[in-house]
XYZ file of C-alpha atoms in Angstrom:
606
model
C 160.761 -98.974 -86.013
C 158.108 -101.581 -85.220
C 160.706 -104.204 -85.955
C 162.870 -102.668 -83.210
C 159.707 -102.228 -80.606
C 158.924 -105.706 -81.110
C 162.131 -107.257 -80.806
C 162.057 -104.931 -77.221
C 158.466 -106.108 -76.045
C 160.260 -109.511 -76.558
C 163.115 -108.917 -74.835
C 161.471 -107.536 -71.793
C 159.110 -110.515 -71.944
C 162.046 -113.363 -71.645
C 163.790 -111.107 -68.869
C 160.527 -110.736 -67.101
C 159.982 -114.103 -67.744
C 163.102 -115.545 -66.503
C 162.940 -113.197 -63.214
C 159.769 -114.917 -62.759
C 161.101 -118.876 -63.261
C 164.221 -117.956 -60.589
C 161.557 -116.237 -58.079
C 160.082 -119.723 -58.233
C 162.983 -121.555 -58.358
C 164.912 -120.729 -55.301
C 162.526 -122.229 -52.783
C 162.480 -125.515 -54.385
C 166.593 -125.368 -54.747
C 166.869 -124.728 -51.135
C 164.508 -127.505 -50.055
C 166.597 -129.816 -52.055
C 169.895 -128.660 -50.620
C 168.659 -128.969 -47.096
C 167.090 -132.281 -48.103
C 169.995 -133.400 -49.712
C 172.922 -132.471 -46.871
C 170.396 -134.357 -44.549
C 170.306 -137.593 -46.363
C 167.511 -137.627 -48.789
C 167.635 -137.213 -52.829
C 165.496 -134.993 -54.888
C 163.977 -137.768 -56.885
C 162.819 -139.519 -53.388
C 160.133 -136.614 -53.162
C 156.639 -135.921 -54.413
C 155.879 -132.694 -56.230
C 153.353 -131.829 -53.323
C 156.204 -132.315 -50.755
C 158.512 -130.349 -52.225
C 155.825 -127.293 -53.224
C 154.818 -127.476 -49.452
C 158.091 -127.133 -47.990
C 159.084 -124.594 -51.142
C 155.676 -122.421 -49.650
C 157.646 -122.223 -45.718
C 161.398 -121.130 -47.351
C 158.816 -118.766 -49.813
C 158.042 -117.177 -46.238
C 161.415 -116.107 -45.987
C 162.689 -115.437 -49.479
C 159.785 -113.574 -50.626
C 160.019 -110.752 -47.991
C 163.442 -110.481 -48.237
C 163.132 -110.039 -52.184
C 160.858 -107.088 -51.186
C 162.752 -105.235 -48.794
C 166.354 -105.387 -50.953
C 164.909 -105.316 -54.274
C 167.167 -107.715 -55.401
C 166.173 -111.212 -56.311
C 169.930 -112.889 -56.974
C 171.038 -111.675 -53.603
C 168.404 -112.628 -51.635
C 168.308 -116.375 -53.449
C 171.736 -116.522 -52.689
C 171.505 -115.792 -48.933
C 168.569 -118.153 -48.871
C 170.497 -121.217 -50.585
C 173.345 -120.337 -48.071
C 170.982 -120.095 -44.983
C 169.185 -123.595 -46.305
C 173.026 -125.114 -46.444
C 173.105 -124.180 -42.853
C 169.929 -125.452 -41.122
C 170.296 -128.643 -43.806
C 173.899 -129.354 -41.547
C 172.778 -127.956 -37.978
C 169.814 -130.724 -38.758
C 172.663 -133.292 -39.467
C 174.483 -133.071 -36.673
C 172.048 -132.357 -34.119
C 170.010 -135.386 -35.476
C 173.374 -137.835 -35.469
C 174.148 -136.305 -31.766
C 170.881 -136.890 -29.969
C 168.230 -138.977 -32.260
C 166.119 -135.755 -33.053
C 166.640 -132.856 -35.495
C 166.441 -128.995 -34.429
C 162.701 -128.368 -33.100
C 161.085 -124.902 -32.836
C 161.747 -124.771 -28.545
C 165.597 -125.787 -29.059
C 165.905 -122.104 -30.059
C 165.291 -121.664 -26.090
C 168.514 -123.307 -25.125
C 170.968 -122.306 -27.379
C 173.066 -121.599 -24.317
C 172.699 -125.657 -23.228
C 173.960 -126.471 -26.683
C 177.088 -124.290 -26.573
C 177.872 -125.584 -23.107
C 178.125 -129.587 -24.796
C 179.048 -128.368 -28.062
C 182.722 -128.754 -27.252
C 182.883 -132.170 -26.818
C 181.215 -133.268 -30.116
C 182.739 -134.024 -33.166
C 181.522 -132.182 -36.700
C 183.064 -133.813 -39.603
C 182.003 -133.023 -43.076
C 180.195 -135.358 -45.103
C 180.944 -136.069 -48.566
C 177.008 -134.356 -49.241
C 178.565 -131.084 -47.518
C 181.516 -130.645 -49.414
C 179.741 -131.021 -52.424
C 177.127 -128.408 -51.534
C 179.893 -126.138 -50.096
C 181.957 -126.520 -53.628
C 178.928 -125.579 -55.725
C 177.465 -122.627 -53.707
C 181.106 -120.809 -53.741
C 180.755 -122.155 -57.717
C 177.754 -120.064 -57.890
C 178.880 -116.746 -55.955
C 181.799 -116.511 -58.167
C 179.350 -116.886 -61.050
C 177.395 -113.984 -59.591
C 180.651 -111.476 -58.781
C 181.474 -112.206 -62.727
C 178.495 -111.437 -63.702
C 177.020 -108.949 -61.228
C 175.830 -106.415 -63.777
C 173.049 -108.753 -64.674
C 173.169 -110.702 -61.752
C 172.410 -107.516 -59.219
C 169.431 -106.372 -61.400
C 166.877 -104.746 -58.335
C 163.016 -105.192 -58.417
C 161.658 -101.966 -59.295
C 158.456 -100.938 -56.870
C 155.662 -103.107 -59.025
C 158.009 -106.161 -58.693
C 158.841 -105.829 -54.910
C 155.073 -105.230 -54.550
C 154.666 -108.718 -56.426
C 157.073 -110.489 -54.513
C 155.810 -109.329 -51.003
C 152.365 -110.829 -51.945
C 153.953 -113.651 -52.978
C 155.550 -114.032 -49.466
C 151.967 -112.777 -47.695
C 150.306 -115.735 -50.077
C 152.839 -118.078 -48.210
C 152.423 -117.214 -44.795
C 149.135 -117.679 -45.481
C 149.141 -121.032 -46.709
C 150.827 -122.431 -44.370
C 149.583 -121.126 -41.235
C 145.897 -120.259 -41.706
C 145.376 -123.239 -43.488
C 145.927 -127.009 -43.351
C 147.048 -126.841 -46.684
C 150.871 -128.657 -45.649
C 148.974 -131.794 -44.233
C 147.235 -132.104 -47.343
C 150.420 -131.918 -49.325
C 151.510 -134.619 -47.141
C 153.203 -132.211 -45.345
C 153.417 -132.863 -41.025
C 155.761 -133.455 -38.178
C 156.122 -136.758 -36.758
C 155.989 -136.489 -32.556
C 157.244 -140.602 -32.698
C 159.790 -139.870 -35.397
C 161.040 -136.307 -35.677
C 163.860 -137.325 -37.611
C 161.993 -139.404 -40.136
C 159.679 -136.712 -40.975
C 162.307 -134.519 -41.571
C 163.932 -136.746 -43.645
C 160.627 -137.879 -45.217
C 158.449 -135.140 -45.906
C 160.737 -131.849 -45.234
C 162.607 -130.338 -42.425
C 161.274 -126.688 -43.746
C 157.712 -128.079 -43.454
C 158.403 -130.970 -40.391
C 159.742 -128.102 -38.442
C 156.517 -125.171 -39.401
C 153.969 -128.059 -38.317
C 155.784 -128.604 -35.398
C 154.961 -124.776 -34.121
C 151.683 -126.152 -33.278
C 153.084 -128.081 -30.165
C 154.544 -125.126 -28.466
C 150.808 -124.717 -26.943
C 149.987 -126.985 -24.710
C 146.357 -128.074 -25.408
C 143.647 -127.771 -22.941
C 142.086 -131.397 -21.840
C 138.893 -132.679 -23.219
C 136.073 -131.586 -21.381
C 138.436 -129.965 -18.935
C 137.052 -127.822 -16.121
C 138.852 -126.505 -12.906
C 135.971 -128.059 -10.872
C 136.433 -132.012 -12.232
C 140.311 -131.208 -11.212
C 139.958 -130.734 -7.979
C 136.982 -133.119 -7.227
C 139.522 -136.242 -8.933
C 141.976 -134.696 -6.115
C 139.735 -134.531 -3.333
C 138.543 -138.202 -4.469
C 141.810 -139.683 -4.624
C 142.875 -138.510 -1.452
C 139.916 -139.862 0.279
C 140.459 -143.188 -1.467
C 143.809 -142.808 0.054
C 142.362 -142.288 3.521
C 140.419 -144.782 3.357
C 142.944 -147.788 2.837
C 145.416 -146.534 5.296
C 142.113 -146.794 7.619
C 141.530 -150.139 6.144
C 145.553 -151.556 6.430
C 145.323 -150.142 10.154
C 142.208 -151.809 10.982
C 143.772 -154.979 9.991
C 147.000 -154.481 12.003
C 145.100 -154.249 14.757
C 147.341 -150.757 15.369
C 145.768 -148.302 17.279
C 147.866 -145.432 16.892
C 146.597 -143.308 13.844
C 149.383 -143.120 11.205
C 149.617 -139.209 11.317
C 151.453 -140.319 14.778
C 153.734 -143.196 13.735
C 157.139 -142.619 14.160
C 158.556 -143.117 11.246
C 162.957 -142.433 10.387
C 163.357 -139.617 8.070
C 166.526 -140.023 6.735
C 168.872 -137.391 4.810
C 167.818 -138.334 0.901
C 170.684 -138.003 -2.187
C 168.532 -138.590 -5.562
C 171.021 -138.794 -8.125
C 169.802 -138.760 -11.871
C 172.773 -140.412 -13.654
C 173.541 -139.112 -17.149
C 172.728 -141.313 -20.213
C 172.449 -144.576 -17.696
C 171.335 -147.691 -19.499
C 171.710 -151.094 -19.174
C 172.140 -152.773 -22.166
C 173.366 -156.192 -20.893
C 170.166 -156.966 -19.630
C 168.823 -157.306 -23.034
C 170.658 -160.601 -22.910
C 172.606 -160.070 -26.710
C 175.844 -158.624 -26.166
C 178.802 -160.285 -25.805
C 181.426 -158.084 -24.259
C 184.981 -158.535 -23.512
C 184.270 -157.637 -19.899
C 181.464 -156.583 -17.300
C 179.980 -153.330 -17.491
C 178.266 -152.930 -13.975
C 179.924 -155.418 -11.242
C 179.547 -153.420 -8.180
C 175.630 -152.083 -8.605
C 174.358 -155.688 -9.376
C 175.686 -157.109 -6.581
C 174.196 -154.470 -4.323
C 172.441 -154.832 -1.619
C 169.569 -152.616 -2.553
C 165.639 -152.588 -4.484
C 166.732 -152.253 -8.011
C 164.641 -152.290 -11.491
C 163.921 -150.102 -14.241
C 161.618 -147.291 -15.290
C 160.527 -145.665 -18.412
C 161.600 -142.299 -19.801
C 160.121 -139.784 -22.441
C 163.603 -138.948 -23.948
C 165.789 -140.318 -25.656
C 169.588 -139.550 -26.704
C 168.702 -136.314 -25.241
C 166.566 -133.996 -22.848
C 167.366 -134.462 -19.548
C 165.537 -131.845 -17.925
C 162.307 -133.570 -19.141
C 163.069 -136.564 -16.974
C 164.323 -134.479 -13.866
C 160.801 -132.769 -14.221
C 159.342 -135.721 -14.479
C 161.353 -136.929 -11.669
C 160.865 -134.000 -9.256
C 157.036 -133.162 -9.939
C 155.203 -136.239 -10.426
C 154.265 -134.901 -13.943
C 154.480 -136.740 -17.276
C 155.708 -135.301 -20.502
C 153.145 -137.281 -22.482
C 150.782 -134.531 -21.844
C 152.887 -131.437 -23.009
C 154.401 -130.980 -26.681
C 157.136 -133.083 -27.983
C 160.198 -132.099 -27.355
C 159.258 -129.132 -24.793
C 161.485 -127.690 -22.161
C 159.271 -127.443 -19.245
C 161.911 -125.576 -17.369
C 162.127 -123.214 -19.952
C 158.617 -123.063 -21.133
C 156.429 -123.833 -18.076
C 158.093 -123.389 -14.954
C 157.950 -119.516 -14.775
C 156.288 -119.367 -10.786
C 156.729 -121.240 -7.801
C 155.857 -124.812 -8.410
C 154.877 -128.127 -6.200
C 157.448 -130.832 -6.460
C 159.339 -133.228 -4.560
C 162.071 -130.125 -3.169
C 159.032 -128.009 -1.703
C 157.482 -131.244 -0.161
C 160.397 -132.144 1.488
C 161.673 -128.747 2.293
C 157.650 -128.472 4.036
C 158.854 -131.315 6.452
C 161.799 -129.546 7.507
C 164.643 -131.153 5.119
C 167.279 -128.532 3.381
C 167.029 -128.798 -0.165
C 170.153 -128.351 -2.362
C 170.380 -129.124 -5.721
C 174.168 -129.828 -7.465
C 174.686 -130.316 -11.375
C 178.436 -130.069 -12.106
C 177.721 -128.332 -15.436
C 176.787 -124.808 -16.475
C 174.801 -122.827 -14.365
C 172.503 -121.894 -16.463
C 172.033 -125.266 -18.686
C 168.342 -125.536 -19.204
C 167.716 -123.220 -17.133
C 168.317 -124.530 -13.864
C 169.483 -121.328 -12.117
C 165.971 -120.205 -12.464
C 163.526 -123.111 -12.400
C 165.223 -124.691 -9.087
C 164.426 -121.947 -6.725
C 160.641 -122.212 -7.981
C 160.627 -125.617 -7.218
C 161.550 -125.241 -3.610
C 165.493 -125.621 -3.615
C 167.336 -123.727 -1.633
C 170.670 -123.864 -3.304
C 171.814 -124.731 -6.198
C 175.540 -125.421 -6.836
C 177.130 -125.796 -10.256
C 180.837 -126.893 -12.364
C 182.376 -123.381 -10.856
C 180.967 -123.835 -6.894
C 182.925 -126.926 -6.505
C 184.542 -127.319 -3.138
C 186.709 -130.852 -4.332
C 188.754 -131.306 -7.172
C 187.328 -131.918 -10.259
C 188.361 -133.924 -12.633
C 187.063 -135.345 -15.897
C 185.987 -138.190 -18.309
C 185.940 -137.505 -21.865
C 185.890 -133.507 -21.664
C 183.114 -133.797 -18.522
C 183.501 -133.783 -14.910
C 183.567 -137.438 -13.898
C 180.758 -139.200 -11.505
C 183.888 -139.560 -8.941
C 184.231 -135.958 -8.684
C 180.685 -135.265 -8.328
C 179.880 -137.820 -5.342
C 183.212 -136.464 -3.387
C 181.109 -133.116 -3.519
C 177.609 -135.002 -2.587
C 180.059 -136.512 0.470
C 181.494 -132.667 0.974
C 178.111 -131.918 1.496
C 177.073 -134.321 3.905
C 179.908 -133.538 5.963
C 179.442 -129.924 5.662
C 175.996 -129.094 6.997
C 174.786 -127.760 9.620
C 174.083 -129.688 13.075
C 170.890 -131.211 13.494
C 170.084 -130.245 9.607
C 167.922 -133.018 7.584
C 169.452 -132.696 3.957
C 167.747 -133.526 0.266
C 170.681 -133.721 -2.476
C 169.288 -133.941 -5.679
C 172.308 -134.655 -8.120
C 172.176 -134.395 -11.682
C 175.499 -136.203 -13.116
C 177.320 -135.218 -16.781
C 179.830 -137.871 -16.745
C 178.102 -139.904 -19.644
C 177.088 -137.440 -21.877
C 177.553 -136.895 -25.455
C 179.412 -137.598 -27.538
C 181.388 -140.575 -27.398
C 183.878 -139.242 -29.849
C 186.883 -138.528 -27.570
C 190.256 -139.766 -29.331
C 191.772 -139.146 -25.258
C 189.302 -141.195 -23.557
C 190.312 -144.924 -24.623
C 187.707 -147.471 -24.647
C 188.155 -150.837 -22.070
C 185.430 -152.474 -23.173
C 184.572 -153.894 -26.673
C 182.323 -156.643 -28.322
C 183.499 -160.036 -28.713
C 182.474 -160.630 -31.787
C 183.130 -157.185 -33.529
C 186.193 -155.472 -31.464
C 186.240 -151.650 -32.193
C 183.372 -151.975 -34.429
C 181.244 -149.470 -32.670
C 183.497 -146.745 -31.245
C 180.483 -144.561 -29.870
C 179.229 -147.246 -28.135
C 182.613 -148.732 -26.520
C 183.541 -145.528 -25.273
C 179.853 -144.943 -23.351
C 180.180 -148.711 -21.880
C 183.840 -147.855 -20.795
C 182.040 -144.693 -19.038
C 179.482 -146.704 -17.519
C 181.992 -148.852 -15.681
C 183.398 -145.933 -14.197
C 180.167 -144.973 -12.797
C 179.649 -148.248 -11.109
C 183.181 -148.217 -9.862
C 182.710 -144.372 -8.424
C 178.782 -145.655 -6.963
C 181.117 -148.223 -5.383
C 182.727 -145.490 -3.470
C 180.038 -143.427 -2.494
C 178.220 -146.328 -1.111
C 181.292 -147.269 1.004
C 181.508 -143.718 2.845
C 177.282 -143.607 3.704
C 177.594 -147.242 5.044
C 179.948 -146.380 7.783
C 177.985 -143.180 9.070
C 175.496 -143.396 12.010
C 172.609 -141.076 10.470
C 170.013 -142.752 8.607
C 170.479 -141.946 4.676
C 168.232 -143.123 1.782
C 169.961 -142.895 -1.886
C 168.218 -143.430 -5.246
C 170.245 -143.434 -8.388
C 168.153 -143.233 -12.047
C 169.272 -142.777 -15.446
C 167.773 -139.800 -17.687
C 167.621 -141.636 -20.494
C 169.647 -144.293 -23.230
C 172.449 -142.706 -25.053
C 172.533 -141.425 -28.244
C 175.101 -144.292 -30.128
C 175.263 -146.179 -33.407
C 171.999 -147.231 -34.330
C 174.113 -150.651 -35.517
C 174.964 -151.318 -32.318
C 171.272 -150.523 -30.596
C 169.944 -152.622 -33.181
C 172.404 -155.733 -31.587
C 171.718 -154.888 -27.674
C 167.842 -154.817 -28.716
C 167.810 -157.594 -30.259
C 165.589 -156.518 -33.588
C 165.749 -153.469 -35.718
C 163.815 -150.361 -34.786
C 161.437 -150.993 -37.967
C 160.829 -154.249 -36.781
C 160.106 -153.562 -32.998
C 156.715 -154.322 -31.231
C 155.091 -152.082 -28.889
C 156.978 -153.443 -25.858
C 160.133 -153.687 -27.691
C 159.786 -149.947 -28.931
C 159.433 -149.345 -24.786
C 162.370 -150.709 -24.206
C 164.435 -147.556 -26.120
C 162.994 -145.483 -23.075
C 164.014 -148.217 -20.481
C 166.520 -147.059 -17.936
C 168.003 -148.664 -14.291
C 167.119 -147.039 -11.088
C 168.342 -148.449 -7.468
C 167.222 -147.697 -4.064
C 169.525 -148.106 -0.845
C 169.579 -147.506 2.581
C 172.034 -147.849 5.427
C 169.132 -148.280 8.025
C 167.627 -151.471 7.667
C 164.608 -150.097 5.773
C 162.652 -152.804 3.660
C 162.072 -151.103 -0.065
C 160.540 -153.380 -2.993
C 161.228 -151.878 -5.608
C 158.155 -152.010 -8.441
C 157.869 -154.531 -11.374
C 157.030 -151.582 -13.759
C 157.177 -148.007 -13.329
C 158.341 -144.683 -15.003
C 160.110 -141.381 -13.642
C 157.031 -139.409 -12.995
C 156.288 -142.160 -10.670
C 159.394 -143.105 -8.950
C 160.110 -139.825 -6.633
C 156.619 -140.056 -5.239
C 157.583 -143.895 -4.618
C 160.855 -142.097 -2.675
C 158.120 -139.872 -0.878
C 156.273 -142.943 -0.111
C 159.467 -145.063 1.144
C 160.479 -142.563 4.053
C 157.227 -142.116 5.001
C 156.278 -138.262 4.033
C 153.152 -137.460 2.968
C 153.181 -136.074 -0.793
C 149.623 -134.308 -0.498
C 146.522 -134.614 -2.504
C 148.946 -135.051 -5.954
C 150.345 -137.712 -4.803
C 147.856 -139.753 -3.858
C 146.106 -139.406 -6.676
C 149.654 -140.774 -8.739
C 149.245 -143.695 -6.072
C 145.410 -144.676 -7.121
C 146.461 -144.017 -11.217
C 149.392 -146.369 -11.104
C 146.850 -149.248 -9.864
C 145.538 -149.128 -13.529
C 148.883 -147.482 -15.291
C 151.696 -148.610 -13.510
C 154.062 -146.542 -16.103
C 153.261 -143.605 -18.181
C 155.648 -141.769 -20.617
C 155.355 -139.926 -23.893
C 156.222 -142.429 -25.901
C 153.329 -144.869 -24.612
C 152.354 -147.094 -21.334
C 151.699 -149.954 -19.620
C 148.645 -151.071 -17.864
C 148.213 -153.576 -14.988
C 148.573 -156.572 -16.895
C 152.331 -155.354 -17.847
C 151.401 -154.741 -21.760
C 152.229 -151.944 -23.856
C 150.209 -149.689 -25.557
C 150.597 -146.409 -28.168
C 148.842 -143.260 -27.329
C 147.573 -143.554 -30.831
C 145.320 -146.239 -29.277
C 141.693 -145.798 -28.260
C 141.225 -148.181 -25.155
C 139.319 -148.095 -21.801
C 142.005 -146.672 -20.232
C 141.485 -143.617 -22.383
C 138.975 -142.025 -19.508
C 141.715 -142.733 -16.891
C 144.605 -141.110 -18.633
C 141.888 -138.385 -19.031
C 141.730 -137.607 -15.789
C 145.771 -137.586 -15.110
C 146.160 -134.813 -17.772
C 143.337 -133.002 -16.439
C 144.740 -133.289 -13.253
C 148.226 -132.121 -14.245
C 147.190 -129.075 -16.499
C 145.080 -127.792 -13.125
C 148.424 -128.158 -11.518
C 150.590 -126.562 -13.995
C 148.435 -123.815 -15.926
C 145.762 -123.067 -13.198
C 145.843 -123.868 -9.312
């Protein structure tokens, strides 16, 4: 009889023991499955790594153990949901440069809307992951009598402290850094890669605050405002004085024109790198415009576009709000100052035209708080539209900028603010044939043939458009800027760069963010275009070119860019044309102070 109790007491021991090793298990087997279908191997990672990212899929597994009661099944969903967000980080990450961040989840409707025209093929790491978890279900429907065993109360009481213990850890603490644990805001990919998507993507929860300014107060905000706007006062007196003009500038006549601002779609130019050698010209026509034309610096890259319209259209910089934020989504939630309501103030008629989905980023609801009046998408077309690689083409969309301009009403003063989808990814399409190629490696970089071939078609349709507004009478002012540098084979970025991303300098790393921007006229106006500058600059520089007065905001942009001529998330440039990190601690620290105390007045509290 003891013999028998014994051999029991053991029994129960080894199952209780075992129970214990696959409650522990799981989490670690799902970090290395997501690891693994994202590129890394299990022996690349420390012990801490993996027991910090094992503690954020614990946060999950744990509670679910507790409310089913049954371990197997719950291990099994986990492993299945890791497979998932291991491949959704794959894709995303080889589609736009960045993995799946925590605000993405606020445009899942964007996604869908460009999901269409990307290719998902399965990697070698996939099928293997898919062939062993359907391995391991059919091991569990064989064996379901033992492999269905539930928690009885003690054990789900056990488990949900083990899940409460994990929470814990990770957010009360800073127990993830120290296991070496962190997101990257530089490299979101490489940290994912590196040290964990399960714990890259936790850490990055911390960025969906944005964090109030050093030694901020609503007071210093608006005496910086008040200051640069006398400073601005001040040299108009000055440059008056001098001119020997006695008629104050409040008075000058000065031609308003009808302004189209058209934010091109993946726009780059990499010929002026100087290190391709193509089989023809990508831009012929835009070149050899007539026109101010240079480049500015973005915050995005591969991706985000309506970060660099907001940029654009406010005069804010994303360098002072969390990486990888939607501000549309995220910040613009009331009426709002920006370029639309300054305009619309001096009696223009703002309409704003993106020949996507209506509600892509949000547009449909942060346009009317920025002071557009209308806002026309894909469906309120009134020309044919046709298409480029599964978009509507830049052709179509400046017939209906021209539809417009013939269409409004007499006497009205229009701003057209155009956001193009022509260029965007993918470049994938087996329909859209690529005219353009490298010399030296023909049809060695699909991706990157097929966005050049795009490009050309944009300078052929600009071509166009330019034609039409240089025949008509009324004054009109065009700008055209890219959003950012597309998302292609890093091989082939690598060549147009010149040097390999590990190997870049400071400027060179700039460069990724570099994009063209143009500015014509069909009225004779003189417009230099600036040496350096970035997209939170250049619509107050449109402000400043037809002569309407921006307000306190923009003055102050006006005095900052004498120290910063060009200011992005990913770093800046000061006077002398170098580039610095943010990581760096410099005298222009107080400076760039006073901008982001300046803009968080403007967003969170005026």
């Amino acid at each position: 009889m003891k013999k028998i109790q014994t051999s029991g007491w053991r029994r129960a021991c080894l199952s209780a023991g075992g129970t214990v090793l696959f409650l522990a298990a799981v989490p670690f087997a799902a970090f290395y499955m997501m690891q693994f279908l994202f590129g890394g191997l299990p022996w690349e990672y420390s012990l801490s790594v993996a027991l910090g990212n094992a503690l954020c899929v614990g946060m999950i597994y744990y509670p679910l153990c507790a409310l089913t009661g049954r371990p197997v099944l719950s291990g099994l969903t986990v492993e299945i949901l890791a497979g998932i967000w291991g491949a959704a980080n794959y894709y995303v990450a080889e589609f736009r440069g960045n993995p799946v961040l925590p605000w993405d989840f606020t445009s899942l409707g964007t996604a869908a809307a460009v999901s269409g025209t990307y290719r998902f093929d399965i990697t070698w790491r996939m099928a293997l992951v898919l062939a062993v978890t359907v391995l391991l279900g059919v091991a569990v429907i064989i064996g379901r009598k033992r492999a269905w065993f539930r928690l009885r109360i003690w054990g789900r009481a056990a488990v949900l402290a083990c899940g409460i213990f994990c929470v814990y850890t990770v957010f009360r603490t800073d127990r993830l850094s120290r296991l070496g644990v962190s997101a990257d805001v530089w490299d979101q990919a490489g940290a994912y890669l590196e040290r964990g998507m399960a714990g890259a993507f936790v850490s990055n929860l911390k960025f969906l605050d944005v964090e109030v300014p050093e030694n901020y107060s609503p007071e210093r905000a608006r005496q910086l405002l008040v200051e640069a706007s006398a400073a601005a006062d001040g040299e108009e007196g000055t440059r008056l004085a001098a001119a020997g003009d006695p008629v104050p500038a409040a008075e000058t006549h000065v031609v308003q024109p009808h302004i189209i601002a058209i934010m091109n779609e993946s726009w780059a130019d990499f010929e002026e790198f100087g290190n391709l050698s193509l089989t023809d010209r990508v831009m012929e026509y835009i070149p050899s415009l007539d026109a101010a034309k240079g480049h500015a610096y973005t915050s995005v890259f591969g991706a985000g576009t309506s970060a660099s319209e907001f940029e654009f259209l406010t005069g804010n910089t994303m360098a002072f709000l969390p990486p990888g934020s939607i501000p549309y989504q995220q910040y613009i939630l009331e009426p709002s100052e920006s370029m639309a309501s300054v305009l619309k103030d001096n009696g223009y008629t703002c309409l704003a035209f993106h020949p996507g989905e209506r509600s892509s980023w949000q547009r449909n609801q942060a346009y009317p708080l920025l002071g557009f009046d209308e806002f026309k998408c894909g469906e309120d077309m009134n020309v044919e539209a046709a298409e480029s690689h599964g978009y509507i083409n830049d052709q179509s969309d400046f017939n209906q900028l021209i539809w417009e301009f013939e269409n409004r009403d007499p006497g009205e003063k229009l701003f057209l603010f155009n956001v193009t989808i022509q260029s965007h990814g993918s470049y994938t399409d087996p329909d859209y044939p690529a005219k353009l190629q490298l010399t030296d490696e023909p049809g060695e970089y699909p991706m990157a043939e097929q966005y050049l071939t795009l490009v050309r078609e944009t300078d052929q349709a600009f071509e166009k458009l330019i034609r039409y507004f240089e025949k008509q009478e009324e004054p009109v002012l065009i700008v055209m800027f890219g959003d950012h540098q597309p998302s292609v084979e890093q091989e082939f970025l690598d060549k147009a760069y010149g040097v390999e991303q590990k190997d870049m300098t400071m400027a060179q790393y700039m460069g990724k963010f570099r994009v063209p921007f143009m500015i014509w006229n069909n009225y004779g106006l003189e417009v230099e275009a600036p040496e350096i500058t970035s997209l939170n600059f250049l619509g107050q520089y449109v402000l400043d070119c037809v002569g309407i007065d921006g307000g306190e905001y923009s003055d102050f942009l006006r005095e900052f860019q004498q120290e910063i001529p060009a200011l992005t998330f990913s770093g800046y440039f000061d006077s002398e044309g170098k580039a610095h990190s943010h990581l760096e601690t410099n005298e222009l620290d107080e400076v760039i102070g006073e901008y982001e105390t300046v803009q968080y007045y403007r967003m969170f509290e005026e």
